[in-house]
Structure formats: C-alpha cells, structure tokens
Amino acid sequence: MDREIALRAAKLREEINYHNYRYYVLDSPVISDAQFDALMDELRAIEQAHPELLTPDSPTQRVGGAPAEGFEKVTHPAPILSLDKASSREELFAWHARIRKLLPEDAPPLAYTVEPKFDGLTVVLHYRQGQLVLGATRGDGQVGEDITANLRTVKTLPLRIPVAPDGPQPPSYLVVRGEVLILLKDFDALNERLIEAGEAPFANPRNAAAGSLRQLDPAITARRPLRLYAYSIVTADGPIPETQHGTLKYLRALGFPLPDEIAFFDDLNAVADYCEAMHSRRDQLAYEADGLVIKIDDLATQTALGVVGGRPRGAVAYKFPAQEATTQLLDVEFSVGRTGVITPTALLEPVPIAGVTVSRASLHNFDFITERDIRIGDRVLVKRAGDVIPYVAGPIADVRDGNERPIAPPSVCPACGDPVVHPEGEIAYYCINAACPAQLVQKLTYFTHVLDIEGLGERTAVQLVEQRLVSDPADLYYLTKEALLTLEGFADKKADNLLAAIAQAKDRPYDRVLAALGIRGVGTTVASVLAQAFPSLDALAAADAESIASVEGIGPITAQNILTWFAHTHNRDMVEKLRRAGLRLSAEVKTPTGAQPLAGLTFVITGTLSHPRDEVAAWIESLGGKVSGSVSQKTSYLIVGADPGGSKYNRAQALNTPMLTEEQLYALAGARL
Ligand code: IVH
C-alpha cells in the first residue's frame, strides 16, 4: 500500500513538472488549470499524510520554505566570467580582428551564436542526478551566495531535469548559468500591486528582480513574477555539447527556458546586421536587454582564446546605447489613483530618449524624492526601457544654481481638496475622501476593466462622474438611456451599446465581482484565492481578520484592508446595489448532471452568436465548461461570433488562443443549444 502511495507521489511530481513546463516554458498547456490544481492538491494531500515522501524537489515546495538567517557563501566550480564590450559595428569588427590574429592561420572559419544580453541577475544552478541541489548568485565571480530556497520559487526554473519525460539524461553533475529577470509586463503589474498596497514600487525590472531574489523570506520571492533564462554550462562531469548553439539546444531539451531571440551565423557581417536590427526592435522585447552577446560558437576555440581580466576573448557584449538622458524638471503633478494613493509625476522639458520624446516621467513616491533630494528646477537623469513608463533616476546636483525648490507632498487632495493622510509606516499619501471624483473615475475604469464592460473608458467615466450620474461603480447598473443621452457624444446607438455591455457583465463570476470592488490588495489573483475560501461575499464580509489571513497567499495587511473596506457604510451600500442588480455574489455550486463534454475547458465569447451570450454561457457551463470575460493564457478557446470585439480577438491572436465558430463549438460539444 505504502509503496503504491510512494509511486503515485512520484508520478504526480513528474506530471506536474511536465505541465508546469508546458505552461511556463512552451506556453502551450495540455490540461486545464482546474486539472492542474487537482494534481497539486492530490500531491499535497499525500505529502501531508506521509511527510517521509516529501522530497525537496517536489513542485509543492515552490511556495517557499522557512526564512533563512542570511545567505551562505558558495565557491563557484569555475569562475563566473563577465564580458568585454563593443558599442558599434566597428568595435565588433575590431574585437573579431583581435581574436582572428590569435588563432592559427589554418583554423576553420568561425561561426557565431548571438543571444540577448539580459539585464537581470546571473544565477548558477547545480544539478546532481538531475535534481536542483544548489542555486547561487554570481557574487564576485569566484564566490556567490546560496539562494537555493528563493530560486526554488522561480516558476520557470526546472527543479528536476529533464523536465519532459522524453528529454535527454543530464550528466550526474551539471552546473548551468542563466539570468533571472522580470518581464516588462509583469514588472508593471508588480509595481501597480505594490503601489496599491501602499508599498514602495521598484525603480526598474532589474532592481525588482534583485530585490526579490535576495529576500530572506522565500515566501516573498514566490509572489514575485521572476523568470529564468539559461545560456551556458559552467561545468559537467559527463559529455556535453561542443558548440554554443548545441548547448542552447541541449538546455532547451532539458527543459530550461530560452528566449526566442537567439540566432546563429557564419558571417560577421550578418551578425552585425542582426545586432542593428535587434537594436531597432529593442522596445518590442518582452524583457529588458542592454545589448546582445556574440559568442564564438565552437567552445574549444572559445577556451583556446583564453581569458583576460576576467573576460573571455571568445565572446563579446554588443551594447545598445543607454536609454537615458538629462533634462530639466519643470514641475511635479500629483494624481489620485482608485484607492486614493497620490502619485507624483515629473513634468519635464521634452527630451528625446532613444527615439521617443519624453515629457513626463515617474517619480515613484515621496520617499524616493526625499531620498534622492530631487527638486523642481533640477537637471535630472531620466531613464526608460521598453514600454515601461520613463522614470527620474536622480538629480544632477552639481549644476544647481540655487533656484531649485524642494518638492513637498500635497497637504490636500489635488482633485477634491480634502486633507491628505499619510498612515504611519506606509510610504504612500492618500486622499481618503470616499466621494473624491478623481478616485471615482479610477474606480469606475478599474471596475469596467475587471468586469470586461466594453465601451466604458476613462473619458466616459469622467463624464459620468462630472454629470453626477454615478456615485459608485454599482450605479452603472441603474443608468438609464435618457441619462446617457444627456452626455456629450452619446447618441442612440452608443447609449444602447453601453447599456447592453453593462447588462451583459451581470453574469461575471463571483471572484471577478470581488476583484472589481477595488479593495486594496485584492486584484484578480487574490480574489480568486479568496473566493475559494469564502464562497460568498457575505461570508467574506462576516469573516474576521484572522480567518482571512489564514488563507494561503493572503497576508495580514490585505486581511485588514478587507475588514476596513466592509466597515464603510457606502461600500456595504454598493454591495447591496450590486446584489439588487443581480450580480453574482457567491460561487455557483454546480451539481453536474449528465454528460460533461466541455469539462476542463475555459471559453471566452466575442461577437454576436445566434443566441444571447448569457444563454450560450449557461449552456457551456451546463456541459462542464467555464466561461470567462477576458482572454488569458488559461483560455482554451475564443468563440468568435459576428462583428467580434477588437480587444478579445487581438489578445487571442497574440496568445495563439484557438478560435471556434459557433458551429465548431457545437461540434466540439457533440450537442447544440
Ligand atoms: S555569457 C563567458 N550570455 O551579462 C560567459 N552573459 O558581463 C560570459 N548576461 O552579468 C557571460 N545575458 O550575467 C552571457 N546571454 C548571455 C547573457 C549574459 C546577460 C550577463 C551576465 C553578466 C554580464 C556579462
């Protein structure tokens, strides 16, 4: 019996690792989230009942173990080298000429592998018998720090290789070098979350990755959207590929994530062309890259070329120019977010930075302004990367002429004039006026975004607030056509469309409604965790801080925020208005009857079908499927009707989400509505 359980645990671990790999590395999951969760639950239950079966590489261990006291030092098995750089085509050719001279005349022609130069943190990963046993920072290149517990929480980092059952068997000892970073889109979301929670946002993705990796508490690291990209083998005690492009292929086969932007050339001109092309595409990359790395493909040649000053001759960094410039800080604008957080934005003398004219930049928060002593009138250094909002990095203090003015946090809200509050221990300053119009506009746009109400953007939100047609998001459900027609730019059709979109969004699941309320710290992820623990909004409203905080993934601050939110009468009134409007305030308890041909599948509907959308949605659910309001990685199919809406369709295309016509849906279900 015990043996059977042990076998089952091993099998589950293998399956879960494989599905993690399909999801995070290949971006192509083969099972639904619910199925995945079921596997994890089963494994957790076994490990709880039989702790002796718990292995350190178990996928259940990614959530982070006990906090460490500090970090142990680790001596690297071979020096973790850095790179020489070239900043232009000419310098690239000069590097090449230097190494060509060091090679024998009759040496075979060279080939080159080109990779992105990730702007993250180097990590050194040790695998024994395919198991991750140690992960270290680069440190000084000789000695790094043991951050294994934190690295275990990085979702794309294989805990056991090969990840795929048919992958190659690695040597018994293998040390892989890679870079841990945060994708630009994840960085934006992370900072948004931090700001909402009253915490200090990070200045850039690199700082965010570094700060997250060096956390003493791995549970914090686990909540940060870190990614790994692998690029070389430091050492191994068995045969490994002899070329760089072979190494990359091998690492990929073992299950390590690699970026798409890898290229292989046998001509240096082509390498230089590729570098220039990538430079112009820099802003479209998913991550921050400060250049490309060009490596002599033949590893024996790389070794033969040797190392000078800690830099191998056989590779070079082609650096993109820094995306920064200096300009004058003309003024500071304060704006109010949906939770009342007041954020400072720098108004700048317009300045071109790597092809984009920048006239506004983030100043992060008031702590940052004080820390860097940034003053109005200062010459400041401004940086930008990808589509991330440009930010002020700091002042250039030695060119001050004495006319600079310090920046004080506002004492009253710039939108409503109410006094500003700065809670003890928090970084943020808040406007706590529940009726503040600026907050209301942000709350409305957030609400419509989360509930996927099309056609209600910021412009309309401002109009609704200015005309006093709504005083909270729930009022949207009580808007009349007559009222909408009084707004500028609203004619018959536009009003009808908006009312239809609002009505349709009554059908969103309870966890979405919970997220849309805009409780500080309760975004879509936290809301779905909460919805599982508290199957109705009433149950959540009745819970005490302790029971909320006891839910895995929910901290005491969020628990307190939830309590505070429900303590306000106007928030409770809003809940009642939502209830009266017919929104779902509890999880559906489904007792499936009959066939469930759509079980495990998540659908999103766009465009007009032959039946009203909510009817189609109910029908899908009756067959075991799920219906969601927006396209994500988790969407199994987008059902496309007539005149499909742009955003869902575009997102599905971007994510390669399979699409079905109504007829194809019926074919898939083996039934018709
Ligand atoms: S190769 C001998 N490849 O850039 C191998 N480094 O100064 C030397 N980096 O901090 C490194 N992406 O961590 C290599 N694709 C890549 C890289 C990369 C980023 C970092 C590296 C180091 C710096 C090199």
XYZ file of C-alpha atoms and ligand atoms in Angstrom:
697
model
C 0.000 0.000 0.000
C 2.711 2.449 1.068
C 4.686 1.571 -1.978
C 1.694 2.347 -4.120
C 1.348 5.763 -2.490
C 5.057 6.495 -2.989
C 4.740 5.580 -6.647
C 1.681 7.780 -7.014
C 3.534 10.747 -5.428
C 6.473 10.260 -7.789
C 4.141 10.035 -10.745
C 2.287 13.186 -9.679
C 5.535 15.114 -9.293
C 6.626 14.061 -12.723
C 3.302 15.013 -14.279
C 3.123 18.365 -12.506
C 6.657 19.269 -13.535
C 5.797 18.390 -17.074
C 2.635 20.519 -17.066
C 4.497 23.432 -15.461
C 6.960 23.174 -18.279
C 4.208 23.098 -20.915
C 2.582 26.118 -19.310
C 5.530 28.327 -18.479
C 8.205 27.342 -20.959
C 6.326 26.157 -24.025
C 3.320 28.429 -23.408
C 1.133 25.569 -24.507
C -0.628 23.785 -21.669
C -2.342 20.495 -22.413
C -4.565 20.382 -19.327
C -6.829 22.965 -17.762
C -5.916 24.953 -14.656
C -8.529 23.050 -12.700
C -6.987 19.752 -13.713
C -3.573 21.083 -12.788
C -4.837 22.241 -9.399
C -6.353 18.829 -8.804
C -2.962 17.175 -9.372
C -1.299 19.637 -6.979
C -3.997 19.074 -4.355
C -3.596 15.337 -4.576
C 0.177 15.576 -4.202
C -0.111 17.989 -1.264
C -2.545 15.646 0.463
C -0.201 12.678 0.052
C 2.781 14.653 1.330
C 0.805 15.850 4.312
C -0.288 12.353 5.247
C 3.158 10.873 4.526
C 5.789 13.527 5.261
C 8.515 10.957 4.616
C 7.534 11.083 0.939
C 8.154 14.815 0.685
C 11.205 15.496 -1.484
C 12.999 18.852 -1.732
C 12.375 18.977 -5.485
C 8.627 18.480 -5.114
C 6.653 21.127 -7.034
C 4.710 21.777 -3.826
C 7.912 23.257 -2.416
C 7.924 26.185 -4.843
C 5.862 28.280 -2.465
C 8.948 28.863 -0.361
C 10.311 27.263 2.778
C 11.278 28.811 6.075
C 13.060 32.181 6.065
C 16.853 31.920 6.137
C 19.064 33.799 8.615
C 21.357 35.133 5.932
C 22.979 33.646 2.901
C 25.759 31.065 2.970
C 28.755 31.641 0.730
C 29.264 29.303 -2.225
C 32.501 28.877 -4.163
C 31.712 28.520 -7.860
C 33.087 25.389 -9.572
C 34.646 27.636 -12.244
C 34.953 31.432 -12.428
C 31.701 33.139 -13.448
C 33.182 35.463 -16.023
C 31.918 38.762 -17.334
C 32.198 40.201 -20.841
C 34.158 42.681 -22.865
C 32.002 45.090 -24.819
C 31.634 46.584 -28.282
C 29.404 49.593 -28.837
C 29.348 49.747 -32.615
C 29.770 47.734 -35.772
C 33.384 48.943 -35.950
C 34.163 47.800 -32.430
C 32.607 44.448 -33.199
C 34.902 44.038 -36.184
C 37.880 45.214 -34.122
C 37.150 42.518 -31.484
C 36.967 39.996 -34.266
C 40.246 41.089 -35.837
C 41.979 40.775 -32.453
C 40.886 37.202 -31.919
C 41.431 36.161 -35.524
C 45.105 37.022 -35.073
C 45.367 34.737 -32.056
C 44.053 31.746 -33.963
C 46.195 29.613 -36.274
C 46.154 30.702 -39.937
C 44.611 27.425 -40.988
C 41.901 27.460 -38.329
C 38.469 26.573 -39.756
C 36.098 29.501 -40.415
C 34.326 30.826 -37.352
C 30.622 30.656 -36.593
C 28.754 32.762 -34.043
C 25.796 32.383 -31.722
C 24.032 35.615 -30.811
C 21.863 35.895 -27.697
C 20.111 38.719 -25.895
C 22.126 40.262 -23.107
C 19.528 40.101 -20.375
C 19.546 42.858 -17.828
C 18.825 40.676 -14.834
C 20.830 38.722 -12.291
C 23.254 35.935 -13.028
C 22.493 32.681 -11.264
C 24.487 29.471 -11.077
C 22.388 26.320 -10.772
C 23.838 22.995 -9.632
C 22.071 19.762 -10.533
C 23.027 16.357 -9.150
C 21.341 13.318 -10.626
C 19.037 15.764 -12.354
C 17.924 17.420 -9.101
C 18.459 21.054 -8.303
C 20.691 20.936 -5.231
C 22.124 24.439 -5.126
C 21.496 27.842 -6.675
C 23.842 30.765 -6.176
C 24.263 34.407 -7.110
C 27.297 35.481 -9.112
C 28.855 37.417 -6.237
C 32.385 38.439 -7.190
C 32.653 35.736 -9.843
C 34.535 33.364 -7.515
C 32.226 33.223 -4.526
C 28.490 33.809 -4.582
C 25.605 33.406 -2.148
C 23.399 30.377 -1.681
C 19.889 31.480 -2.642
C 18.547 27.985 -3.350
C 15.356 28.437 -1.317
C 14.472 31.555 -3.288
C 15.376 30.090 -6.656
C 13.127 27.118 -5.996
C 10.183 29.509 -6.140
C 11.014 30.708 -9.670
C 8.321 29.054 -11.726
C 10.274 28.606 -14.966
C 13.308 27.155 -13.213
C 13.426 23.360 -13.508
C 13.725 21.691 -10.112
C 14.444 18.408 -11.833
C 15.861 17.743 -15.297
C 14.960 16.597 -17.827
C 11.555 18.152 -17.410
C 9.936 16.315 -20.293
C 9.796 12.535 -19.884
C 11.498 12.059 -23.255
C 14.242 14.659 -22.586
C 17.956 13.723 -22.574
C 19.518 12.354 -19.364
C 21.894 15.008 -17.998
C 25.337 14.121 -16.609
C 25.241 13.249 -12.904
C 26.641 16.710 -12.071
C 25.681 19.678 -14.212
C 26.091 23.369 -13.432
C 24.060 25.773 -15.552
C 24.390 29.522 -15.771
C 21.459 31.749 -16.522
C 19.813 35.030 -15.785
C 16.825 35.692 -13.552
C 14.667 38.622 -14.571
C 11.171 40.067 -14.591
C 9.326 40.584 -17.866
C 8.364 44.188 -18.549
C 4.621 43.445 -18.445
C 4.969 41.620 -15.131
C 7.046 44.476 -13.775
C 4.277 46.973 -14.476
C 1.723 44.760 -12.755
C 4.032 44.183 -9.774
C 4.581 47.894 -9.251
C 0.876 48.561 -9.540
C 0.263 45.995 -6.823
C 2.927 47.494 -4.576
C 1.559 51.000 -5.013
C -1.964 49.805 -4.244
C -0.677 48.171 -1.078
C 0.990 51.428 -0.028
C 4.452 49.963 -0.550
C 7.352 51.446 -2.489
C 7.462 50.386 -6.139
C 10.732 49.324 -7.766
C 12.653 51.710 -9.997
C 13.200 49.168 -12.778
C 12.816 45.463 -13.543
C 16.413 44.703 -12.663
C 16.103 46.179 -9.173
C 12.835 44.345 -8.729
C 14.449 41.033 -9.693
C 17.457 41.663 -7.459
C 15.315 42.739 -4.516
C 13.095 39.702 -4.932
C 15.911 37.166 -5.237
C 17.779 38.365 -2.199
C 14.749 38.175 0.085
C 15.442 36.340 3.300
C 11.873 35.079 3.210
C 11.344 32.824 0.166
C 7.564 33.246 0.524
C 8.028 36.842 -0.661
C 10.178 35.723 -3.581
C 7.461 33.246 -4.503
C 4.984 36.087 -5.007
C 7.278 37.932 -7.417
C 6.966 37.163 -11.147
C 10.561 36.002 -11.646
C 11.680 34.143 -14.770
C 14.828 32.267 -15.656
C 16.619 32.153 -18.977
C 19.557 29.752 -19.226
C 22.535 30.314 -21.534
C 25.568 28.260 -20.643
C 27.027 25.237 -18.905
C 29.626 26.098 -16.273
C 30.787 22.555 -15.669
C 29.620 18.966 -16.017
C 31.017 15.548 -15.216
C 29.866 13.942 -18.428
C 29.712 14.672 -22.133
C 28.133 17.994 -23.100
C 27.740 19.756 -26.469
C 30.837 21.200 -28.103
C 29.225 24.308 -29.517
C 27.275 27.209 -28.049
C 24.252 26.695 -30.260
C 24.401 22.985 -29.393
C 24.475 23.954 -25.712
C 21.373 26.100 -26.097
C 19.535 23.324 -27.893
C 20.586 20.883 -25.193
C 19.496 23.212 -22.381
C 16.154 23.646 -24.096
C 15.752 19.876 -24.410
C 16.467 19.518 -20.690
C 13.630 21.927 -20.004
C 15.367 25.259 -19.444
C 13.568 28.297 -20.845
C 15.363 30.137 -23.628
C 14.270 33.342 -25.341
C 13.114 33.400 -28.968
C 15.729 35.952 -29.918
C 18.657 33.595 -30.435
C 20.456 33.491 -33.769
C 23.287 31.598 -35.399
C 25.530 32.966 -38.172
C 28.676 32.031 -40.054
C 29.420 35.543 -41.216
C 30.302 38.527 -39.039
C 28.533 40.989 -41.338
C 25.322 39.090 -40.789
C 25.984 39.203 -37.028
C 26.394 42.982 -37.171
C 23.208 43.335 -39.252
C 21.317 41.256 -36.727
C 22.665 43.417 -33.876
C 21.463 46.563 -35.608
C 18.081 45.049 -36.396
C 17.649 43.943 -32.783
C 18.669 47.375 -31.599
C 15.799 48.928 -33.530
C 13.418 46.282 -32.159
C 14.627 46.769 -28.630
C 11.406 48.298 -27.339
C 9.386 45.347 -28.539
C 11.273 42.799 -26.466
C 9.365 41.237 -23.590
C 12.285 41.838 -21.220
C 14.929 44.444 -20.675
C 18.086 43.759 -22.662
C 21.057 46.084 -22.646
C 22.554 44.504 -25.747
C 23.387 41.202 -27.355
C 26.086 38.675 -26.579
C 28.075 37.321 -29.513
C 29.811 34.035 -28.782
C 32.279 32.102 -30.898
C 30.217 29.011 -31.496
C 32.951 26.413 -31.143
C 33.542 26.064 -27.406
C 37.040 24.594 -27.783
C 38.015 27.705 -29.750
C 36.477 29.865 -27.007
C 38.584 28.068 -24.407
C 41.728 28.276 -26.571
C 41.272 32.035 -26.905
C 41.619 32.350 -23.145
C 40.559 34.964 -20.620
C 41.911 38.459 -19.966
C 40.942 40.359 -16.843
C 38.049 38.030 -16.054
C 36.667 38.432 -19.587
C 36.804 35.602 -22.113
C 38.149 36.684 -25.519
C 35.771 34.332 -27.281
C 32.630 36.337 -26.527
C 31.684 39.991 -26.598
C 28.729 42.106 -25.483
C 27.314 44.335 -28.202
C 25.892 47.077 -26.022
C 22.867 49.122 -27.000
C 23.215 52.795 -26.142
C 21.867 53.635 -22.700
C 18.226 54.678 -22.760
C 18.732 57.753 -20.673
C 19.108 61.485 -20.977
C 19.256 64.539 -18.769
C 16.696 67.303 -18.862
C 15.078 69.887 -16.629
C 12.403 69.057 -14.092
C 9.849 71.797 -14.718
C 7.166 70.824 -12.227
C 5.533 67.955 -10.396
C 1.965 66.823 -10.967
C 0.025 64.879 -8.340
C -2.603 62.392 -9.406
C -5.038 60.290 -7.424
C -5.434 56.551 -8.008
C -8.532 54.468 -7.344
C -7.531 53.659 -3.778
C -6.682 57.279 -3.134
C -2.898 56.869 -3.386
C -1.375 60.130 -4.563
C 1.458 59.676 -7.029
C 3.917 62.321 -8.159
C 4.734 62.629 -11.870
C 7.610 64.730 -13.186
C 6.797 67.258 -15.900
C 9.947 67.599 -17.954
C 11.458 69.814 -20.590
C 10.765 67.424 -23.512
C 13.820 65.336 -24.331
C 14.370 62.555 -26.884
C 15.466 59.261 -25.339
C 16.362 56.517 -27.786
C 13.861 57.733 -30.357
C 10.971 58.706 -28.080
C 10.249 62.222 -26.827
C 9.780 62.138 -23.097
C 7.959 64.956 -21.292
C 6.547 63.092 -18.277
C 8.263 60.596 -16.043
C 7.535 58.695 -12.878
C 8.924 59.985 -9.596
C 7.817 56.769 -7.850
C 6.834 58.156 -4.444
C 7.685 60.824 -1.933
C 10.256 58.701 -0.117
C 12.165 58.392 -3.354
C 12.039 62.159 -3.917
C 13.381 62.818 -0.422
C 15.994 60.085 -0.610
C 17.408 61.393 -3.889
C 16.790 65.027 -2.896
C 15.055 65.817 -6.188
C 13.980 69.451 -6.556
C 11.877 71.381 -9.039
C 14.226 73.154 -11.435
C 16.851 70.421 -11.123
C 18.600 68.887 -14.077
C 17.608 65.257 -13.733
C 18.667 61.949 -15.221
C 15.710 60.233 -16.916
C 15.710 56.589 -17.984
C 13.343 54.497 -19.990
C 13.115 50.854 -21.048
C 10.650 49.224 -23.390
C 7.151 50.424 -22.789
C 7.734 50.938 -19.093
C 6.925 54.497 -18.049
C 10.155 56.536 -18.077
C 11.399 57.410 -14.626
C 13.562 60.008 -12.974
C 16.688 58.305 -11.663
C 18.021 61.279 -9.737
C 19.196 64.894 -9.844
C 22.498 66.194 -11.145
C 23.123 68.213 -8.052
C 26.377 69.920 -9.015
C 24.755 72.034 -11.751
C 22.270 73.666 -9.368
C 22.086 77.454 -9.442
C 20.227 77.906 -6.163
C 16.789 78.478 -7.695
C 15.676 74.890 -7.205
C 12.685 74.279 -4.955
C 12.087 71.210 -2.782
C 9.068 69.036 -3.566
C 6.586 68.653 -0.735
C 3.795 66.094 -0.678
C 0.464 67.862 -1.167
C -1.413 68.619 2.043
C -4.759 68.487 0.267
C -6.022 66.218 -2.500
C -5.405 67.818 -5.909
C -8.828 66.633 -7.091
C -11.224 67.216 -4.182
C -9.285 69.416 -1.774
C -9.774 67.134 1.238
C -6.813 66.782 3.614
C -4.234 64.169 2.614
C -3.400 61.338 5.031
C -0.004 59.662 5.481
C -0.502 56.500 7.554
C 2.245 55.569 9.954
C 4.638 53.010 8.477
C 3.388 53.448 4.914
C 5.190 55.074 2.041
C 2.050 56.367 0.358
C -0.001 59.519 0.901
C -3.736 59.068 0.494
C -6.860 61.027 -0.196
C -9.414 59.230 1.980
C -12.459 61.104 0.773
C -14.795 58.365 -0.436
C -16.535 60.859 -2.683
C -13.339 62.162 -4.326
C -14.194 62.493 -8.039
C -10.704 61.541 -9.236
C -10.827 58.332 -7.227
C -14.289 57.591 -8.510
C -13.172 57.923 -12.129
C -10.329 55.488 -11.465
C -12.638 53.136 -9.575
C -15.088 53.103 -12.458
C -12.460 52.385 -15.082
C -10.992 49.660 -12.914
C -14.426 48.137 -12.347
C -15.265 48.126 -16.056
C -11.836 46.736 -16.883
C -12.104 43.836 -14.422
C -15.690 43.013 -15.394
C -14.861 43.458 -19.051
C -17.513 46.071 -19.806
C -16.709 47.240 -23.286
C -17.148 50.869 -24.291
C -16.636 52.452 -20.890
C -13.193 54.004 -20.824
C -11.772 56.875 -18.825
C -13.424 59.554 -20.980
C -16.912 58.230 -20.358
C -16.084 57.662 -16.694
C -15.130 61.337 -16.335
C -18.406 62.369 -17.995
C -20.473 60.122 -15.728
C -18.746 61.477 -12.631
C -18.917 65.113 -13.739
C -22.621 64.831 -14.527
C -23.130 63.076 -11.188
C -24.810 60.130 -12.881
C -22.892 57.685 -10.713
C -21.523 57.919 -7.207
C -20.074 54.406 -7.129
C -19.494 51.634 -9.699
C -22.744 49.862 -8.759
C -24.693 52.859 -10.071
C -23.679 51.782 -13.573
C -26.367 49.116 -13.378
C -29.053 51.730 -12.776
C -28.138 54.068 -15.626
C -30.984 54.846 -17.965
C -30.835 55.558 -21.651
C -32.284 59.038 -21.052
C -29.458 59.829 -18.657
C -26.775 58.592 -21.059
C -28.250 60.643 -23.910
C -27.528 63.794 -21.912
C -23.800 63.104 -22.200
C -21.823 64.732 -24.941
C -21.134 62.377 -27.824
C -23.824 59.881 -26.808
C -26.417 59.120 -29.448
C -28.939 56.307 -29.617
C -26.637 53.508 -30.677
C -23.785 54.361 -28.343
C -26.124 54.515 -25.349
C -27.753 51.202 -26.301
C -24.396 49.515 -26.735
C -23.123 50.716 -23.390
C -26.283 49.629 -21.580
C -26.088 46.229 -23.260
C -22.424 45.836 -22.275
C -23.233 46.749 -18.671
C -26.173 44.346 -18.552
C -24.104 41.567 -20.006
C -21.478 41.981 -17.316
C -24.024 40.984 -14.667
C -23.111 37.456 -15.457
C -19.469 37.580 -14.386
C -18.397 35.047 -11.791
C -18.287 35.992 -8.138
C -14.496 36.152 -7.890
C -14.422 38.735 -10.682
C -17.047 40.826 -8.947
C -14.958 40.610 -5.781
C -11.875 41.793 -7.669
C -13.836 44.625 -9.293
C -14.804 46.090 -5.911
C -11.355 47.630 -5.785
C -10.416 46.565 -2.255
C -6.777 47.444 -1.703
C -4.565 44.430 -2.343
C -7.427 42.358 -3.793
C -6.745 42.043 -7.511
C -7.927 39.180 -9.705
C -5.445 36.642 -8.338
C -6.090 37.353 -4.670
C -9.840 37.495 -5.364
C -9.906 34.015 -6.834
C -7.982 32.657 -3.840
C -10.429 34.394 -1.501
C -13.439 33.194 -3.454
C -12.369 29.621 -2.902
C -12.024 30.100 0.837
C -15.166 32.239 1.219
C -17.788 31.032 -1.228
C -19.888 34.190 -0.925
C -19.319 37.884 -0.451
C -21.466 37.734 2.671
C -19.200 35.045 4.123
C -16.164 37.201 3.408
C -17.834 40.290 4.900
C -18.618 38.327 8.052
C -15.118 36.869 8.451
C -12.606 38.222 10.976
C -9.065 39.289 10.100
C -7.595 36.109 11.480
C -9.612 33.732 9.370
C -8.979 35.812 6.244
C -5.241 35.936 6.920
C -5.177 32.187 7.490
C -5.931 31.650 3.787
C -2.748 30.690 1.984
C -1.437 33.610 -0.051
C -3.323 36.277 1.938
C -1.328 38.443 4.311
C -2.469 40.337 7.409
C -2.395 43.696 5.621
C -4.776 42.541 2.914
C -6.991 40.937 5.583
C -7.151 44.268 7.396
C -7.876 46.111 4.137
C -10.832 43.806 3.519
C -12.204 44.451 7.004
C -11.776 48.194 6.632
C -13.483 48.114 3.275
C -16.565 46.340 4.580
C -16.657 48.618 7.615
C -17.603 51.573 5.410
C -21.340 52.036 5.012
C -21.057 53.308 1.455
C -19.160 50.169 0.457
C -21.826 47.965 2.007
C -24.478 50.022 0.226
C -22.657 49.405 -3.002
C -22.690 45.653 -2.383
C -26.455 45.813 -1.835
C -26.904 47.737 -5.080
C -24.886 45.095 -6.906
C -26.972 42.366 -5.306
C -30.219 44.060 -6.348
C -28.867 44.467 -9.855
C -28.444 40.702 -9.992
C -24.666 40.305 -9.943
C -23.202 37.059 -8.697
C -22.084 37.452 -5.116
C -21.455 33.803 -4.454
C -19.766 30.891 -6.144
C -22.036 28.669 -8.165
C -22.281 25.290 -6.560
C -22.738 23.126 -9.556
C -24.017 19.610 -9.292
C -23.126 18.325 -12.698
C -25.738 16.110 -14.213
C -25.416 14.300 -17.480
C -22.500 14.428 -19.865
C -19.720 16.980 -19.331
C -18.050 17.120 -22.739
C -16.628 20.598 -22.074
C -15.166 19.812 -18.637
C -11.799 21.427 -18.027
C -12.159 23.925 -20.867
C -12.400 27.681 -20.490
C -14.163 29.720 -23.166
C -14.334 33.393 -23.962
C -17.071 34.690 -26.249
C -16.758 37.644 -28.582
C -19.142 38.982 -31.189
C -22.783 38.113 -31.736
C -23.911 34.495 -31.658
C -27.290 33.075 -32.681
C -28.361 33.065 -29.011
C -27.768 35.726 -26.344
C -24.322 35.389 -24.810
C -25.548 34.609 -21.323
C -27.619 31.754 -22.705
C -24.608 30.342 -24.521
C -22.525 30.777 -21.371
C -25.087 28.938 -19.250
C -25.243 26.159 -21.813
C -21.431 25.797 -21.848
C -21.433 25.653 -18.068
C -24.155 23.013 -18.065
C -21.756 20.892 -20.120
C -18.944 21.354 -17.629
C -17.084 24.226 -19.348
C -16.113 27.563 -17.855
C -16.795 30.961 -19.397
C -14.543 33.890 -18.732
C -14.823 37.545 -19.636
C -11.353 38.025 -20.979
C -8.731 36.117 -22.880
C -5.711 34.869 -20.948
C -3.192 32.052 -21.078
C -5.855 29.946 -19.443
C -8.423 30.405 -22.192
C -8.924 27.164 -24.101
C -10.987 28.674 -26.942
C -12.235 32.023 -28.108
C -15.684 31.638 -29.631
C -15.981 34.147 -32.406
C -19.409 35.393 -33.458
C -20.349 38.128 -35.917
C -18.622 41.522 -35.505
C -16.126 40.322 -32.898
C -14.903 42.931 -30.399
C -11.343 44.044 -31.056
C -9.627 43.548 -27.712
C -10.542 39.900 -27.083
C -9.854 38.951 -30.649
C -6.492 40.720 -30.752
C -5.418 39.277 -27.447
C -6.402 35.771 -28.542
C -4.339 36.220 -31.670
C -1.388 37.453 -29.650
C -1.639 34.458 -27.317
C -2.300 31.982 -30.117
C -5.568 31.025 -28.461
C -7.502 28.576 -30.644
C -10.715 30.065 -32.047
C -14.039 28.408 -32.784
C -17.121 29.446 -34.681
C -20.473 28.748 -33.052
C -20.852 25.670 -35.278
C -17.410 24.391 -34.276
C -18.359 24.829 -30.637
C -21.392 22.608 -31.172
C -19.207 20.088 -32.942
C -16.763 20.089 -30.020
C -19.579 19.627 -27.510
C -21.295 16.987 -29.595
C -24.545 18.838 -28.880
C -26.366 22.017 -29.899
C -28.020 24.758 -27.974
S 27.758 34.996 -21.254
C 31.725 33.603 -20.624
N 25.336 35.394 -22.108
O 25.957 39.923 -18.849
C 30.316 33.880 -20.482
N 26.100 36.713 -20.284
O 29.220 40.955 -18.406
C 30.059 35.244 -20.016
N 24.420 38.279 -19.402
O 26.434 39.754 -15.739
C 28.649 35.573 -19.887
N 22.828 37.729 -20.798
O 25.199 37.609 -16.431
C 26.272 35.770 -21.212
N 23.180 35.637 -22.969
C 24.116 35.989 -22.076
C 23.897 36.974 -21.099
C 24.919 37.315 -20.210
C 23.171 38.503 -19.784
C 25.084 38.997 -18.321
C 25.945 38.178 -17.438
C 26.943 39.163 -16.882
C 27.019 40.168 -17.958
C 28.311 39.985 -18.713
